[in-house]
Amino acid sequence: MMMKQADVSKVRREVVSHIGSRVKIKANRGRNKIDITEGIITETYPSIFLVKIEDGSSDTFKTLSFSYADVLTKDVQMMLC
């Protein structure tokens, strides 16, 4: 299945419109591993976007990156909190 550039651009525009918003992310990491995290969309780039996540043990943060193609193929699902 070929992804259309227009579809990826649509996902990118949606993510860009929610910069600074808190999101809940469900990421399929393969081999029946699913990560569920909550964070804030901080930055967007042409192929990826960054989500800042609070580390539960201390006041530190970690940054995760996700691609728009993963959102399009539903390997990453996002919901606004």
XYZ file of C-alpha atoms in Angstrom:
81
model
C 0.000 0.000 0.000
C 1.439 3.340 -1.040
C 1.020 6.346 1.243
C 0.015 9.553 -0.442
C 2.004 12.680 0.376
C -1.295 14.518 0.867
C -2.301 12.094 3.648
C 0.982 12.600 5.510
C 0.626 16.371 5.096
C -2.874 16.219 6.575
C -1.589 14.352 9.651
C 1.267 16.859 9.972
C -1.131 19.827 9.843
C -3.257 18.260 12.605
C -0.227 17.702 14.829
C 1.077 21.229 14.180
C -2.307 22.681 15.163
C -2.027 20.950 18.559
C 1.501 22.013 19.578
C 1.479 22.594 23.328
C -1.498 20.285 23.868
C -1.449 17.312 26.222
C -1.925 14.009 24.386
C -2.221 10.367 25.331
C -0.156 8.168 23.020
C -0.585 4.460 22.428
C 2.422 3.146 20.494
C 2.680 -0.351 19.035
C 6.330 -1.369 19.524
C 5.977 -4.818 17.939
C 5.891 -8.324 19.396
C 2.764 -7.544 21.408
C 4.447 -4.616 23.178
C 2.236 -1.562 23.505
C 3.405 1.583 25.303
C 0.820 4.004 26.651
C 2.186 7.392 27.712
C 0.973 10.920 28.215
C 2.874 14.030 27.243
C 2.898 17.386 25.494
C 3.590 17.942 21.799
C 6.583 20.285 21.798
C 8.065 20.507 18.298
C 7.366 19.425 14.752
C 9.745 18.727 11.893
C 9.137 17.685 8.270
C 9.090 13.939 9.055
C 8.714 13.651 12.844
C 7.231 15.363 15.876
C 8.452 15.427 19.484
C 6.489 14.699 22.649
C 7.849 15.670 26.068
C 7.009 13.120 28.765
C 7.423 13.523 32.512
C 9.583 10.873 34.108
C 7.485 9.440 36.950
C 10.364 8.987 39.396
C 11.669 12.562 39.422
C 11.149 16.034 37.999
C 12.989 15.163 34.794
C 11.548 14.910 31.303
C 12.290 12.671 28.377
C 11.525 13.389 24.763
C 10.107 10.813 22.378
C 9.891 11.209 18.631
C 7.193 9.805 16.388
C 6.749 9.945 12.628
C 3.634 11.144 10.864
C 3.673 7.925 8.824
C 3.342 5.898 12.054
C 0.234 7.894 12.946
C -1.142 7.356 9.451
C -0.560 3.586 9.595
C -1.975 3.471 13.145
C 1.255 2.177 14.715
C 0.897 5.280 16.901
C -2.530 6.436 18.100
C -3.045 9.818 19.743
C -5.896 11.272 21.775
C -6.143 14.790 23.159
C -6.438 14.892 26.942
